[in-house]
Each structure stands twice: as structure tokens, then as C-alpha cells.
Amino acid sequence: KMKTIFTKISTADVTATDITKTIKVWDEIVKTKMGTKLDLSNSSLVDNDLDVIFKYEYPTVANVDLSGNKLTSIEKLKNCPKLTTLNLANNSLSDVNSLYGFKSTLTSLNVKNNKLTSCGIIGQFSNVKYLYLDNNSISTISALNLSKYTTISLQNQTINRVVTEDYCNYPNIFA
């Protein structure tokens, strides 16, 4: 009977829900046709919770919101092959290297308010147009082709070195 309840889901919004305590329902949601957006923001998720949630393949999910959790790692996102928009704001991530598999699919990446110290592999993401790096600990900007971004925000950084094009020529860059 649960399958008939969940067959028309286009967005799974479980904001502020302890998903690990409702795993049987989650299993049924995922077994049906999942929509394009998965909102798990402000759900107090930790790294181990992602093992449970992302044990499934999400072939249609393009937008994932994991903001406002307690994540230090995001390696399990590999099960979202069509991911284009990812919100990881307000976590405790020190790098995003495990997102390398999405270097050609991501178009929007929000990693505000984390613990990033460099842009890392983000410069290799060929289709990212919207990049939010505010309130991290980034001191050097390198390997970013700033001209490709529609919007890039680097507010509240202690940037003391820019190893790239002159970012002052781009009106949509906030630093």
C-alpha cells in the first residue's frame, strides 16, 4: 500500500526530520519513482546517516540540499548521477574532493559556512556557473577560471593571494 502513496513524488522534502528513525518509509519512497529534488536540509545528519540514505541509486535526482547538517564528508553522493545543483552550506566540510565525479554535471555549488581552506578541485568543474564559497577559511584563490561563472561569492574570506585572472573585472563576483 505504501507504494501507491509515494508514486507521484517530485520533491522529497524531509527538512528537519530524523530520517534514520523512519527508514522503512524512506525505503519505500526510494523504491518508487523519485523526483528531481531531494531536500534533507536541517535534519541533523552526520556522515553515517548518508550511508543509509545514499545506499540507493537516485537516477532522476538533479537537486540535493544537505545544508544545515553536521557533515564532514560527502562521499556517498556518487549515487546521484544527474546531480546539477548541490547545497552543502552550513556543514563542517574541509574539502569537496569527493565531488570530482560531478565535474561535468554540476552547474550550481553552495559550500558557504564550512571549513574549506582552498578551492581544491572546484576549478575543474567545467559547468559550474553559480559558486558560493562565503565564510570559509580560503586564503588563496587558484585554478579558477573566473570568467566562466555567472555568480561567484567569496565573502568573509582572508584572501591574500589570487593565482588566476584579475577577478576585479567581473561584476558578478562578490569578495
C-alpha atoms as an extended CHARMM CRD file, in Angstrom:
* protein
*
       175  EXT
         1         1  LYS       CA              0.0000000000        0.0000000000        0.0000000000  PROA      1               0.0000000000
         2         2  MET       CA              2.8450000000        2.4280000000        0.6530000000  PROA      2               0.0000000000
         3         3  LYS       CA              3.9090000000        2.2220000000       -2.9730000000  PROA      3               0.0000000000
         4         4  THR       CA              0.6450000000        3.7630000000       -4.1100000000  PROA      4               0.0000000000
         5         5  ILE       CA              1.0690000000        6.6160000000       -1.6520000000  PROA      5               0.0000000000
         6         6  PHE       CA              4.5100000000        7.6200000000       -2.9350000000  PROA      6               0.0000000000
         7         7  THR       CA              4.3110000000        7.0340000000       -6.6890000000  PROA      7               0.0000000000
         8         8  LYS       CA              3.9430000000       10.6930000000       -7.6890000000  PROA      8               0.0000000000
         9         9  ILE       CA              6.7160000000       12.2780000000       -5.6260000000  PROA      9               0.0000000000
        10        10  SER       CA              8.5650000000       15.0160000000       -7.4850000000  PROA      10              0.0000000000
        11        11  THR       CA             10.2990000000       16.5060000000       -4.4500000000  PROA      11              0.0000000000
        12        12  ALA       CA             11.2120000000       14.6300000000       -1.2960000000  PROA      12              0.0000000000
        13        13  ASP       CA             11.4340000000       17.3190000000        1.3730000000  PROA      13              0.0000000000
        14        14  VAL       CA             12.3160000000       15.8420000000        4.7310000000  PROA      14              0.0000000000
        15        15  THR       CA             13.7330000000       19.0160000000        6.2170000000  PROA      15              0.0000000000
        16        16  ALA       CA             14.3690000000       18.7760000000        9.9610000000  PROA      16              0.0000000000
        17        17  THR       CA             13.3830000000       15.0960000000       10.0500000000  PROA      17              0.0000000000
        18        18  ASP       CA             15.3550000000       12.3150000000       11.6930000000  PROA      18              0.0000000000
        19        19  ILE       CA             15.3510000000       10.1720000000        8.5660000000  PROA      19              0.0000000000
        20        20  THR       CA             17.2610000000        7.3310000000       10.2050000000  PROA      20              0.0000000000
        21        21  LYS       CA             14.2940000000        6.6770000000       12.5100000000  PROA      21              0.0000000000
        22        22  THR       CA             11.8640000000        6.4160000000        9.6010000000  PROA      22              0.0000000000
        23        23  ILE       CA             13.9940000000        4.2100000000        7.3710000000  PROA      23              0.0000000000
        24        24  LYS       CA             11.1870000000        1.8060000000        6.3660000000  PROA      24              0.0000000000
        25        25  VAL       CA              9.1980000000        4.6800000000        4.9140000000  PROA      25              0.0000000000
        26        26  TRP       CA             12.3730000000        6.0170000000        3.2840000000  PROA      26              0.0000000000
        27        27  ASP       CA             12.9980000000        2.6350000000        1.6650000000  PROA      27              0.0000000000
        28        28  GLU       CA              9.5230000000        2.7490000000        0.1140000000  PROA      28              0.0000000000
        29        29  ILE       CA              9.9380000000        6.3310000000       -1.0980000000  PROA      29              0.0000000000
        30        30  VAL       CA             13.1920000000        5.4800000000       -2.8220000000  PROA      30              0.0000000000
        31        31  LYS       CA             11.8560000000        2.2670000000       -4.3960000000  PROA      31              0.0000000000
        32        32  THR       CA              9.1800000000        4.2860000000       -6.1760000000  PROA      32              0.0000000000
        33        33  LYS       CA              9.9140000000        6.8310000000       -8.8550000000  PROA      33              0.0000000000
        34        34  MET       CA             11.9080000000        9.5050000000       -7.0340000000  PROA      34              0.0000000000
        35        35  GLY       CA             11.5520000000       13.0420000000       -8.3380000000  PROA      35              0.0000000000
        36        36  THR       CA             14.2650000000       15.5250000000       -9.2060000000  PROA      36              0.0000000000
        37        37  LYS       CA             14.8060000000       17.2270000000       -5.8440000000  PROA      37              0.0000000000
        38        38  LEU       CA             15.9260000000       15.7710000000       -2.5280000000  PROA      38              0.0000000000
        39        39  ASP       CA             15.8150000000       18.2300000000        0.3920000000  PROA      39              0.0000000000
        40        40  LEU       CA             17.4910000000       16.9280000000        3.5430000000  PROA      40              0.0000000000
        41        41  SER       CA             18.3820000000       20.3410000000        4.9580000000  PROA      41              0.0000000000
        42        42  ASN       CA             18.4830000000       20.9900000000        8.7070000000  PROA      42              0.0000000000
        43        43  SER       CA             17.9960000000       17.3140000000        9.5490000000  PROA      43              0.0000000000
        44        44  SER       CA             20.9640000000       16.9430000000       11.9450000000  PROA      44              0.0000000000
        45        45  LEU       CA             22.5760000000       14.4540000000        9.5670000000  PROA      45              0.0000000000
        46        46  VAL       CA             26.0710000000       13.1390000000       10.2740000000  PROA      46              0.0000000000
        47        47  ASP       CA             28.3310000000       11.2310000000        7.8860000000  PROA      47              0.0000000000
        48        48  ASN       CA             26.9840000000        7.7840000000        8.8650000000  PROA      48              0.0000000000
        49        49  ASP       CA             23.4340000000        8.8700000000        8.0320000000  PROA      49              0.0000000000
        50        50  LEU       CA             24.4990000000        9.3560000000        4.4190000000  PROA      50              0.0000000000
        51        51  ASP       CA             25.4620000000        5.6620000000        4.3190000000  PROA      51              0.0000000000
        52        52  VAL       CA             21.7990000000        4.8070000000        4.9080000000  PROA      52              0.0000000000
        53        53  ILE       CA             20.2530000000        7.4940000000        2.6920000000  PROA      53              0.0000000000
        54        54  PHE       CA             22.5980000000        7.1890000000       -0.2780000000  PROA      54              0.0000000000
        55        55  LYS       CA             22.8270000000        3.4040000000       -0.3820000000  PROA      55              0.0000000000
        56        56  TYR       CA             20.3180000000        3.6740000000       -3.2220000000  PROA      56              0.0000000000
        57        57  GLU       CA             20.7710000000        4.9550000000       -6.7530000000  PROA      57              0.0000000000
        58        58  TYR       CA             18.8770000000        8.2050000000       -7.3870000000  PROA      58              0.0000000000
        59        59  PRO       CA             18.7800000000        8.2580000000      -11.2000000000  PROA      59              0.0000000000
        60        60  THR       CA             16.3930000000       11.2310000000      -11.5130000000  PROA      60              0.0000000000
        61        61  VAL       CA             17.5870000000       13.4790000000       -8.6750000000  PROA      61              0.0000000000
        62        62  ALA       CA             19.2550000000       16.6390000000      -10.0050000000  PROA      62              0.0000000000
        63        63  ASN       CA             18.9790000000       18.9050000000       -6.9450000000  PROA      63              0.0000000000
        64        64  VAL       CA             20.2110000000       17.8680000000       -3.4820000000  PROA      64              0.0000000000
        65        65  ASP       CA             20.0630000000       20.1190000000       -0.4210000000  PROA      65              0.0000000000
        66        66  LEU       CA             22.1380000000       18.9010000000        2.5160000000  PROA      66              0.0000000000
        67        67  SER       CA             22.5830000000       22.3300000000        4.0920000000  PROA      67              0.0000000000
        68        68  GLY       CA             22.4610000000       22.8950000000        7.8340000000  PROA      68              0.0000000000
        69        69  ASN       CA             23.6360000000       19.4490000000        8.8780000000  PROA      69              0.0000000000
        70        70  LYS       CA             26.7660000000       18.1420000000       10.6450000000  PROA      70              0.0000000000
        71        71  LEU       CA             28.5590000000       16.6290000000        7.6680000000  PROA      71              0.0000000000
        72        72  THR       CA             32.3310000000       16.3510000000        7.3890000000  PROA      72              0.0000000000
        73        73  SER       CA             32.3090000000       14.0490000000        4.3440000000  PROA      73              0.0000000000
        74        74  ILE       CA             30.1000000000       13.7410000000        1.2710000000  PROA      74              0.0000000000
        75        75  GLU       CA             31.4600000000       10.6750000000       -0.4890000000  PROA      75              0.0000000000
        76        76  LYS       CA             28.0800000000        8.9130000000       -0.7180000000  PROA      76              0.0000000000
        77        77  LEU       CA             26.6730000000       11.4050000000       -3.2270000000  PROA      77              0.0000000000
        78        78  LYS       CA             28.0770000000        9.2500000000       -6.0200000000  PROA      78              0.0000000000
        79        79  ASN       CA             24.6270000000        7.6510000000       -6.2680000000  PROA      79              0.0000000000
        80        80  CYS       CA             23.1330000000       10.7910000000       -7.8680000000  PROA      80              0.0000000000
        81        81  PRO       CA             24.4320000000       10.5730000000      -11.4560000000  PROA      81              0.0000000000
        82        82  LYS       CA             22.3210000000       13.5130000000      -12.7370000000  PROA      82              0.0000000000
        83        83  LEU       CA             23.2340000000       15.9230000000       -9.9420000000  PROA      83              0.0000000000
        84        84  THR       CA             23.3550000000       19.5290000000      -11.1780000000  PROA      84              0.0000000000
        85        85  THR       CA             22.5720000000       21.6120000000       -8.0760000000  PROA      85              0.0000000000
        86        86  LEU       CA             24.1310000000       20.8830000000       -4.7010000000  PROA      86              0.0000000000
        87        87  ASN       CA             23.6980000000       22.8550000000       -1.4880000000  PROA      87              0.0000000000
        88        88  LEU       CA             26.1830000000       21.9050000000        1.2300000000  PROA      88              0.0000000000
        89        89  ALA       CA             26.0880000000       25.1990000000        3.1400000000  PROA      89              0.0000000000
        90        90  ASN       CA             26.4190000000       25.2260000000        6.9180000000  PROA      90              0.0000000000
        91        91  ASN       CA             28.2030000000       21.9260000000        7.4810000000  PROA      91              0.0000000000
        92        92  SER       CA             31.7560000000       21.1070000000        8.6060000000  PROA      92              0.0000000000
        93        93  LEU       CA             33.3660000000       20.1310000000        5.3050000000  PROA      93              0.0000000000
        94        94  SER       CA             37.1110000000       20.7180000000        4.9430000000  PROA      94              0.0000000000
        95        95  ASP       CA             37.2050000000       19.7250000000        1.2610000000  PROA      95              0.0000000000
        96        96  VAL       CA             34.9250000000       18.7640000000       -1.6000000000  PROA      96              0.0000000000
        97        97  ASN       CA             37.3160000000       16.4490000000       -3.4420000000  PROA      97              0.0000000000
        98        98  SER       CA             34.8050000000       13.5940000000       -3.4120000000  PROA      98              0.0000000000
        99        99  LEU       CA             32.6420000000       15.6580000000       -5.7980000000  PROA      99              0.0000000000
       100       100  TYR       CA             35.1340000000       15.1270000000       -8.6280000000  PROA      100             0.0000000000
       101       101  GLY       CA             32.7560000000       12.6930000000      -10.3310000000  PROA      101             0.0000000000
       102       102  PHE       CA             30.3400000000       15.5860000000      -10.8530000000  PROA      102             0.0000000000
       103       103  LYS       CA             32.8760000000       17.8640000000      -12.5360000000  PROA      103             0.0000000000
       104       104  SER       CA             30.8740000000       17.9040000000      -15.7730000000  PROA      104             0.0000000000
       105       105  THR       CA             27.3040000000       17.7970000000      -14.3900000000  PROA      105             0.0000000000
       106       106  LEU       CA             27.2670000000       20.3380000000      -11.5380000000  PROA      106             0.0000000000
       107       107  THR       CA             26.0090000000       23.7930000000      -12.5050000000  PROA      107             0.0000000000
       108       108  SER       CA             25.4670000000       25.2400000000       -9.0190000000  PROA      108             0.0000000000
       109       109  LEU       CA             27.5140000000       24.5620000000       -5.8670000000  PROA      109             0.0000000000
       110       110  ASN       CA             26.9180000000       26.1680000000       -2.4840000000  PROA      110             0.0000000000
       111       111  VAL       CA             29.5520000000       25.3980000000        0.1540000000  PROA      111             0.0000000000
       112       112  LYS       CA             29.0990000000       28.5270000000        2.2960000000  PROA      112             0.0000000000
       113       113  ASN       CA             29.9000000000       28.3250000000        6.0020000000  PROA      113             0.0000000000
       114       114  ASN       CA             32.1110000000       25.2420000000        6.0070000000  PROA      114             0.0000000000
       115       115  LYS       CA             35.7960000000       24.7330000000        6.8240000000  PROA      115             0.0000000000
       116       116  LEU       CA             37.2980000000       24.9140000000        3.3350000000  PROA      116             0.0000000000
       117       117  THR       CA             40.8310000000       26.2930000000        3.1640000000  PROA      117             0.0000000000
       118       118  SER       CA             41.2020000000       26.1900000000       -0.6230000000  PROA      118             0.0000000000
       119       119  CYS       CA             39.1180000000       25.9240000000       -3.7640000000  PROA      119             0.0000000000
       120       120  GLY       CA             40.5820000000       22.4610000000       -4.3020000000  PROA      120             0.0000000000
       121       121  ILE       CA             39.1860000000       20.7040000000       -7.3360000000  PROA      121             0.0000000000
       122       122  ILE       CA             36.3180000000       23.1650000000       -7.8510000000  PROA      122             0.0000000000
       123       123  GLY       CA             38.2520000000       24.8070000000      -10.6870000000  PROA      123             0.0000000000
       124       124  GLN       CA             37.9420000000       21.5590000000      -12.6590000000  PROA      124             0.0000000000
       125       125  PHE       CA             34.1330000000       21.6750000000      -12.6100000000  PROA      125             0.0000000000
       126       126  SER       CA             33.5350000000       22.7230000000      -16.2090000000  PROA      126             0.0000000000
       127       127  ASN       CA             29.8300000000       23.6330000000      -15.9960000000  PROA      127             0.0000000000
       128       128  VAL       CA             29.5200000000       25.3380000000      -12.6010000000  PROA      128             0.0000000000
       129       129  LYS       CA             28.0120000000       28.7920000000      -13.1790000000  PROA      129             0.0000000000
       130       130  TYR       CA             26.9380000000       29.5940000000       -9.6090000000  PROA      130             0.0000000000
       131       131  LEU       CA             29.5420000000       29.1240000000       -6.8820000000  PROA      131             0.0000000000
       132       132  TYR       CA             29.1250000000       30.1890000000       -3.2550000000  PROA      132             0.0000000000
       133       133  LEU       CA             32.2290000000       29.9080000000       -1.0630000000  PROA      133             0.0000000000
       134       134  ASP       CA             31.3740000000       32.5220000000        1.6200000000  PROA      134             0.0000000000
       135       135  ASN       CA             32.5050000000       32.2130000000        5.2280000000  PROA      135             0.0000000000
       136       136  ASN       CA             35.1900000000       29.5680000000        4.8250000000  PROA      136             0.0000000000
       137       137  SER       CA             38.9110000000       29.9300000000        5.5370000000  PROA      137             0.0000000000
       138       138  ILE       CA             40.1290000000       30.3370000000        1.9760000000  PROA      138             0.0000000000
       139       139  SER       CA             43.3250000000       32.3610000000        1.7300000000  PROA      139             0.0000000000
       140       140  THR       CA             44.4400000000       31.5480000000       -1.8220000000  PROA      140             0.0000000000
       141       141  ILE       CA             42.2740000000       31.5440000000       -4.9030000000  PROA      141             0.0000000000
       142       142  SER       CA             43.8240000000       29.3880000000       -7.5970000000  PROA      142             0.0000000000
       143       143  ALA       CA             42.7900000000       27.1710000000      -10.5070000000  PROA      143             0.0000000000
       144       144  LEU       CA             39.5100000000       29.0230000000      -11.0030000000  PROA      144             0.0000000000
       145       145  ASN       CA             38.6520000000       30.3710000000      -14.4380000000  PROA      145             0.0000000000
       146       146  LEU       CA             36.6240000000       33.2120000000      -13.0110000000  PROA      146             0.0000000000
       147       147  SER       CA             35.2400000000       34.3340000000      -16.3640000000  PROA      147             0.0000000000
       148       148  LYS       CA             33.0500000000       31.2220000000      -16.6640000000  PROA      148             0.0000000000
       149       149  TYR       CA             30.9350000000       31.9760000000      -13.5760000000  PROA      149             0.0000000000
       150       150  THR       CA             27.6490000000       33.8390000000      -13.6970000000  PROA      150             0.0000000000
       151       151  THR       CA             27.9520000000       34.3450000000       -9.9390000000  PROA      151             0.0000000000
       152       152  ILE       CA             30.7920000000       33.5720000000       -7.5560000000  PROA      152             0.0000000000
       153       153  SER       CA             30.6590000000       34.6980000000       -3.9490000000  PROA      153             0.0000000000
       154       154  LEU       CA             33.7350000000       34.7060000000       -1.7210000000  PROA      154             0.0000000000
       155       155  GLN       CA             32.5050000000       36.9240000000        1.1210000000  PROA      155             0.0000000000
       156       156  ASN       CA             34.2160000000       36.9120000000        4.5190000000  PROA      156             0.0000000000
       157       157  GLN       CA             37.4680000000       35.2400000000        3.4470000000  PROA      157             0.0000000000
       158       158  THR       CA             41.0250000000       36.2010000000        4.2800000000  PROA      158             0.0000000000
       159       159  ILE       CA             42.2180000000       36.0580000000        0.6860000000  PROA      159             0.0000000000
       160       160  ASN       CA             45.8330000000       37.0990000000        0.4770000000  PROA      160             0.0000000000
       161       161  ARG       CA             46.7450000000       35.5770000000       -2.8720000000  PROA      161             0.0000000000
       162       162  VAL       CA             44.9490000000       35.2450000000       -6.1950000000  PROA      162             0.0000000000
       163       163  VAL       CA             46.6050000000       32.9240000000       -8.6930000000  PROA      163             0.0000000000
       164       164  THR       CA             44.2770000000       33.3630000000      -11.6770000000  PROA      164             0.0000000000
       165       165  GLU       CA             42.8300000000       36.0680000000      -13.9080000000  PROA      165             0.0000000000
       166       166  ASP       CA             42.1050000000       39.5180000000      -12.4730000000  PROA      166             0.0000000000
       167       167  TYR       CA             38.8340000000       38.9050000000      -10.6690000000  PROA      167             0.0000000000
       168       168  CYS       CA             38.1150000000       42.6350000000      -10.3090000000  PROA      168             0.0000000000
       169       169  ASN       CA             36.9630000000       42.7430000000      -13.9500000000  PROA      169             0.0000000000
       170       170  TYR       CA             33.9360000000       40.5680000000      -13.2630000000  PROA      170             0.0000000000
       171       171  PRO       CA             30.8350000000       42.3990000000      -11.9500000000  PROA      171             0.0000000000
       172       172  ASN       CA             29.1000000000       39.2740000000      -10.6130000000  PROA      172             0.0000000000
       173       173  ILE       CA             31.9020000000       38.3070000000       -8.2520000000  PROA      173             0.0000000000
       174       174  PHE       CA             31.4220000000       39.1930000000       -4.5960000000  PROA      174             0.0000000000
       175       175  ALA       CA             34.5410000000       39.1600000000       -2.4530000000  PROA      175             0.0000000000
